[in-house]
Short mmCIF file of N, CA, C and O in Angstrom, two decimals:
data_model
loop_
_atom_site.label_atom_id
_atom_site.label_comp_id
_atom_site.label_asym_id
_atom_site.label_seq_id
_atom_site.Cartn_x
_atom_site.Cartn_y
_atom_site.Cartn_z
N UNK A 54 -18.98 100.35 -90.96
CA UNK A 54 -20.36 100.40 -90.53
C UNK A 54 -21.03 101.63 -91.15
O UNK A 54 -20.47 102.70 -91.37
N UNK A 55 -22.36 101.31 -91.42
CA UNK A 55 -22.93 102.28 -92.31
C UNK A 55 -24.06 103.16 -91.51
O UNK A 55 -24.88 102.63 -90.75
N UNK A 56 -23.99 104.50 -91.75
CA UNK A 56 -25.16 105.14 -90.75
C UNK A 56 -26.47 105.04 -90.81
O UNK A 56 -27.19 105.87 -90.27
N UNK A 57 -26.89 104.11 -91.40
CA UNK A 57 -28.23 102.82 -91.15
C UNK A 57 -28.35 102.19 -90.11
O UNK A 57 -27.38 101.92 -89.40
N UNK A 58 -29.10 101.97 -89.93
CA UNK A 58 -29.39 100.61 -88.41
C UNK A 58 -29.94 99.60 -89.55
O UNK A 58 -30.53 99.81 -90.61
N UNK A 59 -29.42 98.19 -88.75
CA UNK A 59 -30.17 97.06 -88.93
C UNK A 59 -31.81 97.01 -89.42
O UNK A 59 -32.44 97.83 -88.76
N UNK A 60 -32.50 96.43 -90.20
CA UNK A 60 -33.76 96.27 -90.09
C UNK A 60 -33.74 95.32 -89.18
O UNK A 60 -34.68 94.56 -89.43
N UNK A 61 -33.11 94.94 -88.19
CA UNK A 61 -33.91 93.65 -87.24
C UNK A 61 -34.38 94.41 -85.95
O UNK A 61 -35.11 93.91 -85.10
N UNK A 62 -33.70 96.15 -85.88
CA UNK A 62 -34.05 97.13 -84.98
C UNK A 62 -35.39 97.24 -85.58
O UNK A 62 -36.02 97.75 -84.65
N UNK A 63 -36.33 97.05 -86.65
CA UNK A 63 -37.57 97.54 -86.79
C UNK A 63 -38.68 96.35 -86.26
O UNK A 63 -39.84 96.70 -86.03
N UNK A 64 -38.19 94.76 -86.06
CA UNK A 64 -38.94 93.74 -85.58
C UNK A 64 -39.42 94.63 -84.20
O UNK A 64 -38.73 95.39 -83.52
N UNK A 65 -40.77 94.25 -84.05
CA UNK A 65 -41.25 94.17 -82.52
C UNK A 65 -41.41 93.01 -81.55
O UNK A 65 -41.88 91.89 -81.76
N UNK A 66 -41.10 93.31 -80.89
CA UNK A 66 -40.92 92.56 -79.75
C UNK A 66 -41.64 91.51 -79.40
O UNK A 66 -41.27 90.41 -78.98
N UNK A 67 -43.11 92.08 -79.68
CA UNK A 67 -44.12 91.42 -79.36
C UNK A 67 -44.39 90.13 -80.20
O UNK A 67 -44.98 89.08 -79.99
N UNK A 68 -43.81 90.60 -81.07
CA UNK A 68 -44.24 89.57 -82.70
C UNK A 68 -43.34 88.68 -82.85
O UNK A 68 -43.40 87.95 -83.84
N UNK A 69 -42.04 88.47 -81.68
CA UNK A 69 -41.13 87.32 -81.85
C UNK A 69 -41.04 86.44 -81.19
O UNK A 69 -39.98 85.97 -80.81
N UNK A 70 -42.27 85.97 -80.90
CA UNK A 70 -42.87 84.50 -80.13
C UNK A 70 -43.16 84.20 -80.95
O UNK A 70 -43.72 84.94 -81.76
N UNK A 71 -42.83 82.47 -81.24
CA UNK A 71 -43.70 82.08 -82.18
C UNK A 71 -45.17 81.60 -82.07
O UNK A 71 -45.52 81.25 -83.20
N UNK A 72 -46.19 81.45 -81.13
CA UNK A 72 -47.34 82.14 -80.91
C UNK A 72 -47.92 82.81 -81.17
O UNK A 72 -48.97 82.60 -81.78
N UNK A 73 -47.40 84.20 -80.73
CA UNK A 73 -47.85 85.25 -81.22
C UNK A 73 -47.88 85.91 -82.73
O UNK A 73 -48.79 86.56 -83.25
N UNK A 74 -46.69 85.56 -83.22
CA UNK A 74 -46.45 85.61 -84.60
C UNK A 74 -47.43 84.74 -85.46
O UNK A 74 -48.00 85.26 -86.42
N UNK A 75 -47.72 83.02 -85.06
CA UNK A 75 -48.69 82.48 -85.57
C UNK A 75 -50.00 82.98 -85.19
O UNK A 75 -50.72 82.66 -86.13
N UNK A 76 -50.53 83.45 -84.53
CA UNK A 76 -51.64 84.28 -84.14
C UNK A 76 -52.12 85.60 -84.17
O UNK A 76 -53.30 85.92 -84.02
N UNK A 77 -51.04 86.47 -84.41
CA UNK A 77 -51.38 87.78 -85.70
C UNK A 77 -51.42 87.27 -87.25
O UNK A 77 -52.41 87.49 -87.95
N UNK A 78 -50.35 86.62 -87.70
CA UNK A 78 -50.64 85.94 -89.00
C UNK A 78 -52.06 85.79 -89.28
O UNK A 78 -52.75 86.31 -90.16
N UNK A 79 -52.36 84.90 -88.28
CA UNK A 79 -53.84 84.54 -88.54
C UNK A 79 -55.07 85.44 -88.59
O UNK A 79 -56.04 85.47 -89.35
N UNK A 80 -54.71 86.14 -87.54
CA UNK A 80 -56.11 87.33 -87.47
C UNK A 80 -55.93 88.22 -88.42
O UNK A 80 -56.87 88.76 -89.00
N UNK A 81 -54.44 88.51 -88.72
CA UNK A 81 -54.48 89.40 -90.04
C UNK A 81 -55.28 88.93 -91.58
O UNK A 81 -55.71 89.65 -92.48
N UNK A 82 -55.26 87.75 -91.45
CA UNK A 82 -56.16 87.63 -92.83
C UNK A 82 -57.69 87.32 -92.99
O UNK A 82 -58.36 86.99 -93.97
N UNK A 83 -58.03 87.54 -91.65
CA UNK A 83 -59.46 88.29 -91.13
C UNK A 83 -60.23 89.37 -90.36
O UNK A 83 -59.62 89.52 -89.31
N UNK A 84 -61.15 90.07 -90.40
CA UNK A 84 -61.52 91.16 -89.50
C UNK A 84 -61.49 90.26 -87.81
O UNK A 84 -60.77 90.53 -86.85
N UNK A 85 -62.40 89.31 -87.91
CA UNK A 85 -62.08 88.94 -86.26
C UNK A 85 -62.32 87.17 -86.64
O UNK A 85 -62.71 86.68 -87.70
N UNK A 86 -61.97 86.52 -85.46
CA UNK A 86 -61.81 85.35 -85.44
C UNK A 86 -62.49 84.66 -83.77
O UNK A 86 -62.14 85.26 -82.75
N UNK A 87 -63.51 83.32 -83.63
CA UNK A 87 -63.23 82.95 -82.47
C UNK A 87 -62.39 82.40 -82.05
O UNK A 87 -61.63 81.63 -82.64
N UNK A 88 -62.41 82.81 -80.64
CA UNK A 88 -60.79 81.70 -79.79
C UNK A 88 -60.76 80.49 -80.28
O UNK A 88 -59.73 80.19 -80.88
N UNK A 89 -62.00 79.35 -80.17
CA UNK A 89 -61.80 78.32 -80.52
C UNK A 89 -61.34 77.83 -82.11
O UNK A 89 -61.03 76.68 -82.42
N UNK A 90 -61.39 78.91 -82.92
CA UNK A 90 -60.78 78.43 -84.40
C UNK A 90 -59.52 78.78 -84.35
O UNK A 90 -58.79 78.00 -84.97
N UNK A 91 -58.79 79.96 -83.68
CA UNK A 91 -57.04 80.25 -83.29
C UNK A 91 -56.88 79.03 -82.77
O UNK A 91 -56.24 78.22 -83.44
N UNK A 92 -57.45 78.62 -81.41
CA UNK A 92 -56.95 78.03 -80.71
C UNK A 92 -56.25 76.40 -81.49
O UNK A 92 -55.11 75.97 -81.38
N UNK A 93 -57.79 75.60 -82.48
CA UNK A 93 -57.53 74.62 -83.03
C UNK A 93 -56.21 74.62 -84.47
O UNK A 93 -55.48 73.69 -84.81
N UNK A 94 -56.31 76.15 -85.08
CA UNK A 94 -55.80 76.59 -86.45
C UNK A 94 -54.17 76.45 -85.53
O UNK A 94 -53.17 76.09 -86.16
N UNK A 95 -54.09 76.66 -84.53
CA UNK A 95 -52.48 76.95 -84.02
C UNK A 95 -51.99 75.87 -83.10
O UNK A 95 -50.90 75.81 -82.55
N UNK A 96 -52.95 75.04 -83.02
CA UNK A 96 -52.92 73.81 -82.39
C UNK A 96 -51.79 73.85 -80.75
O UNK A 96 -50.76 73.22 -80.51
N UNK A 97 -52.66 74.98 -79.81
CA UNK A 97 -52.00 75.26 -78.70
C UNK A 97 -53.46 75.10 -77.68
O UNK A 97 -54.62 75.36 -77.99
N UNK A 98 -53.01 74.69 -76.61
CA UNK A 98 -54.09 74.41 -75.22
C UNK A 98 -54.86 76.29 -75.28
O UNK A 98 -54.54 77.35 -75.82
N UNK A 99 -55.97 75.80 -74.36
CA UNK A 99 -56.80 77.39 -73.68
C UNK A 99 -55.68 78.12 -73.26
O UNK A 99 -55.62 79.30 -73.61
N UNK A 100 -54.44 77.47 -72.33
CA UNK A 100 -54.27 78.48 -71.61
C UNK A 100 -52.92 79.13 -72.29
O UNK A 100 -52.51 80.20 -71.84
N UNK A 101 -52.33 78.57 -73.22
CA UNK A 101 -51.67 78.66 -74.15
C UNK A 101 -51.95 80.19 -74.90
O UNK A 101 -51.49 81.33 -74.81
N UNK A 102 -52.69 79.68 -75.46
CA UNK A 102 -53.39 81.44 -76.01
C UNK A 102 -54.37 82.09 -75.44
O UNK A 102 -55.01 82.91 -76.09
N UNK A 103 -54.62 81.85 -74.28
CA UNK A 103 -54.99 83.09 -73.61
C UNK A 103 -54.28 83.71 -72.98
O UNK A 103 -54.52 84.91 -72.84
N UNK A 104 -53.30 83.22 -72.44
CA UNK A 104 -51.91 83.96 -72.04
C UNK A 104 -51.31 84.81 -73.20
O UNK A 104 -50.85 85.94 -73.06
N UNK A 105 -51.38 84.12 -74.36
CA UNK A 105 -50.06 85.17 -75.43
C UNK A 105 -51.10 86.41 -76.24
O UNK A 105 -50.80 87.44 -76.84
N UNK A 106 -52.69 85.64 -75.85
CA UNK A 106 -54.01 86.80 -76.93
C UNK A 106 -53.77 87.76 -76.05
O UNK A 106 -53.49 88.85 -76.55
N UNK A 107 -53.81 87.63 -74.12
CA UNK A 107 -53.49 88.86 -73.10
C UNK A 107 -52.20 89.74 -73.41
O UNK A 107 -52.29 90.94 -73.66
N UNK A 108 -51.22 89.17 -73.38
CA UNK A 108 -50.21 90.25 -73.86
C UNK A 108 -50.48 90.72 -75.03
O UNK A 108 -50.76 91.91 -74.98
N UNK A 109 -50.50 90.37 -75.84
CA UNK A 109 -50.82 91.19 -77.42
C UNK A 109 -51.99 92.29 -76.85
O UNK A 109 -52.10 93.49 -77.10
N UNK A 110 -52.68 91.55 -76.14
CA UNK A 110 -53.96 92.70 -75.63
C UNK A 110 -53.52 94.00 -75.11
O UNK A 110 -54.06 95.04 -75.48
N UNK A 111 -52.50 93.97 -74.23
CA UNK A 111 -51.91 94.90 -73.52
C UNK A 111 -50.72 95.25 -74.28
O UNK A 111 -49.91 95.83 -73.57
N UNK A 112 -50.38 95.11 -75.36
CA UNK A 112 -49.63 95.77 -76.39
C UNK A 112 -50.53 96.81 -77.04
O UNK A 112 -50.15 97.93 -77.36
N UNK A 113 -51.64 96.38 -77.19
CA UNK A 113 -52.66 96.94 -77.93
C UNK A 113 -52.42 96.21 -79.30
O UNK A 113 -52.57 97.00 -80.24
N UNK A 114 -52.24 95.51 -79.51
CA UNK A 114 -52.30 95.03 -80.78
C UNK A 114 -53.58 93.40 -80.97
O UNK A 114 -54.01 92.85 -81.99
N UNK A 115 -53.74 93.18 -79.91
CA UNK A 115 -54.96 92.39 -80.35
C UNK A 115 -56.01 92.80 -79.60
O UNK A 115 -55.85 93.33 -78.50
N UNK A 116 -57.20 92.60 -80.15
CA UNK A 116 -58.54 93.33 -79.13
C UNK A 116 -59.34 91.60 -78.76
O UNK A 116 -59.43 90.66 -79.56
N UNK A 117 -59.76 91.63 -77.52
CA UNK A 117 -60.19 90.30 -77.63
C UNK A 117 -61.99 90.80 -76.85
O UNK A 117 -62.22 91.48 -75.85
N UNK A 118 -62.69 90.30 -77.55
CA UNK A 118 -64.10 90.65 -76.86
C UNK A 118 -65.39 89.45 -76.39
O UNK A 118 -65.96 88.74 -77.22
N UNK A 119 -65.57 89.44 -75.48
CA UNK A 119 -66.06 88.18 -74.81
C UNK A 119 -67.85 88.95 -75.06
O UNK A 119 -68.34 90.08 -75.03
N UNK A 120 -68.22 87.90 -75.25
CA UNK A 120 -70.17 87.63 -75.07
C UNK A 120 -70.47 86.39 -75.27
O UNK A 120 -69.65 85.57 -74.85
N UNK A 121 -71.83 85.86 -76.03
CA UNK A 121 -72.77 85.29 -75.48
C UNK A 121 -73.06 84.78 -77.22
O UNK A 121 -73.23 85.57 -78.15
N UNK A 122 -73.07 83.22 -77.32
CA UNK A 122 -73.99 83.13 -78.89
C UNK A 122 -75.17 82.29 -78.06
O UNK A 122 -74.78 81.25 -77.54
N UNK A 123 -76.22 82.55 -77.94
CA UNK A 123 -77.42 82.28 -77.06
C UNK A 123 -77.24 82.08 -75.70
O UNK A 123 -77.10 83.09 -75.02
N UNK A 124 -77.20 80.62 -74.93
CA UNK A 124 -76.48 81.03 -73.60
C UNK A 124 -74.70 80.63 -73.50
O UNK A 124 -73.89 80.74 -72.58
N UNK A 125 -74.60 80.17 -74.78
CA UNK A 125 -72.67 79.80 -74.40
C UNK A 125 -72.41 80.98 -74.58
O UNK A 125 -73.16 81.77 -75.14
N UNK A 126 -70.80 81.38 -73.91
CA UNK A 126 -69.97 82.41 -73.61
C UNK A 126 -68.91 81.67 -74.71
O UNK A 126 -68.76 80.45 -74.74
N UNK A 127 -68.10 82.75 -75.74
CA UNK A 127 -67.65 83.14 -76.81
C UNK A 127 -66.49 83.84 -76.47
O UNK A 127 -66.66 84.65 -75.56
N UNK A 128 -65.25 83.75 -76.97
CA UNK A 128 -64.18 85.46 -76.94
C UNK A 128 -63.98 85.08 -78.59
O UNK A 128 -63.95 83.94 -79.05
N UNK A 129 -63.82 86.54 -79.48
CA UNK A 129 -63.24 86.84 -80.71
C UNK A 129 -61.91 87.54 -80.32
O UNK A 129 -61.39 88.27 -79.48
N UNK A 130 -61.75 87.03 -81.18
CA UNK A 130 -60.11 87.98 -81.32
C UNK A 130 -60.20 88.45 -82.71
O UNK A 130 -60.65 87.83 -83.66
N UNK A 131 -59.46 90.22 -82.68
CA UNK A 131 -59.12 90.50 -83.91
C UNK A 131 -58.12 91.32 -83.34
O UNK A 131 -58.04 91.60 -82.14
N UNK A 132 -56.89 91.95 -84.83
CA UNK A 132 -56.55 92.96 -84.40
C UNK A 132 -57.18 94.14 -84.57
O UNK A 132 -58.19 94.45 -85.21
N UNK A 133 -56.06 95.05 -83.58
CA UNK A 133 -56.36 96.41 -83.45
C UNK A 133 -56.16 97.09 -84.76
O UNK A 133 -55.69 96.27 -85.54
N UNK A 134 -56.36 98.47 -85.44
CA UNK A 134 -55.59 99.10 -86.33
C UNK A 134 -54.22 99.46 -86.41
O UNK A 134 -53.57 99.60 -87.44
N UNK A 135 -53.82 99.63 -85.11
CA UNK A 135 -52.73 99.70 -84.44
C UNK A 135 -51.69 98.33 -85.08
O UNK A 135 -50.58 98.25 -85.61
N UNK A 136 -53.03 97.16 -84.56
CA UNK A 136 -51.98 96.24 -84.69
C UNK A 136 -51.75 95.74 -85.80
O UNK A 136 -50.77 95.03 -86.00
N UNK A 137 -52.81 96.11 -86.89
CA UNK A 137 -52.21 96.21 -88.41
C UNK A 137 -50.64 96.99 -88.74
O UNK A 137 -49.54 96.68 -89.20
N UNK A 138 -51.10 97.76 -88.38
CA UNK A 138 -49.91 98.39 -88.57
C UNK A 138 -48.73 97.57 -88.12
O UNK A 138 -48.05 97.17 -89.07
N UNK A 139 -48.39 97.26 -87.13
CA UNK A 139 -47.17 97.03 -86.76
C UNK A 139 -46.56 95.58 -86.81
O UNK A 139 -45.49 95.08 -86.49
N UNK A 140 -48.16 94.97 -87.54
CA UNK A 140 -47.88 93.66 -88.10
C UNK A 140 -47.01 94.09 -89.14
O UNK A 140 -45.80 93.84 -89.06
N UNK A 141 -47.70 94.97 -90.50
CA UNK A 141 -46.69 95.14 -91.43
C UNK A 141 -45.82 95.58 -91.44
O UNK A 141 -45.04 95.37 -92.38
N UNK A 142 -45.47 96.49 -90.32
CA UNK A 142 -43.63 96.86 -90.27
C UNK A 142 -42.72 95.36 -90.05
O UNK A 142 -41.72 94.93 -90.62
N UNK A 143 -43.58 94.83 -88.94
CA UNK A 143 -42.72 93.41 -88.51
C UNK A 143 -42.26 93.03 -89.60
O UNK A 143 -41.04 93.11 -89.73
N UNK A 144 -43.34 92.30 -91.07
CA UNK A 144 -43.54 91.77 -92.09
C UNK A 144 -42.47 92.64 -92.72
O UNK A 144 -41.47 92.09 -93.18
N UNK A 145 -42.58 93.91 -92.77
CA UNK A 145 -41.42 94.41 -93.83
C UNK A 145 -39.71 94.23 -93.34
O UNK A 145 -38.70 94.22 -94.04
N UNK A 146 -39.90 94.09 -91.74
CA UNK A 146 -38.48 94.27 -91.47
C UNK A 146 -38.22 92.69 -91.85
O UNK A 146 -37.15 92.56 -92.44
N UNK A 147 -38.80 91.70 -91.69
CA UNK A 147 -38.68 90.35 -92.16
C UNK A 147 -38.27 90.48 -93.80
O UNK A 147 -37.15 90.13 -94.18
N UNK A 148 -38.74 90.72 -94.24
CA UNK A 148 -38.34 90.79 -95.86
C UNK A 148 -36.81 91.26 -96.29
O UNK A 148 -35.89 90.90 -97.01
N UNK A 149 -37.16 92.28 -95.38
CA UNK A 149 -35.67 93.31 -95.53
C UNK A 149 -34.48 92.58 -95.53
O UNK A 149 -33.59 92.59 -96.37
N UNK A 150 -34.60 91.67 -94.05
CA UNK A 150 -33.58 91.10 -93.45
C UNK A 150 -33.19 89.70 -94.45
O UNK A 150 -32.07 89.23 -94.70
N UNK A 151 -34.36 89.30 -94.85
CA UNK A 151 -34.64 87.60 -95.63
C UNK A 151 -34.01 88.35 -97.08
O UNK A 151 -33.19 87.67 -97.71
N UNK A 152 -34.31 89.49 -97.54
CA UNK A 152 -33.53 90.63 -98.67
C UNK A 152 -32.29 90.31 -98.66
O UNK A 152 -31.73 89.69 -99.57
N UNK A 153 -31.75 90.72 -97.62
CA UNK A 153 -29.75 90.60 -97.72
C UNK A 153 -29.60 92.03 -97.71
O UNK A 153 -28.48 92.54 -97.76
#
């Protein structure tokens, strides 16, 4: 055994649902997104991802912000900077591991 750790010690936790993983994917390749385009793009019910957008929320890695486009009520989701970040560690420890 080598005095390295695993890269699968660098995956987060948060990012190994597959949900959640399909739903940072997604916001990562935009500044923000509405619920209803995650929701259809990941093809999961309301309560589906509003349950997994809340935890990521309270990770701090997704920010979700509710208003108004005239009188309908709206939530966006994007990530945090934070959660840039720790998307791409995820992403790198994935490589590492898919590496050999």
């Amino acid at each position: 055994m080598t005095g390295t750790s695993h890269p699968r010690h660098q995956l987060n936790e948060h990012l190994t649902h597959p949900v959640r993983f399909s739903m940072v994917a997604t916001l990562a390749a935009t500044d923000e997104s509405d619920f209803a385009t995650v929701r259809d793009h990941l093809q999961v019910s309301d309560s589906v991802l509003s349950r997994q957008a809340s935890g990521l929320e309270e990770a701090g890695i997704v920010r979700i912000k509710k208003g108004y486009v005239g009188k309908r009520p709206r939530t966006w989701l994007s990530l945090t900077p934070a959660g840039r970040e720790q998307w791409d560690a995820h992403l790198t420890a994935l490589r590492t591991i898919a590496g050999g």
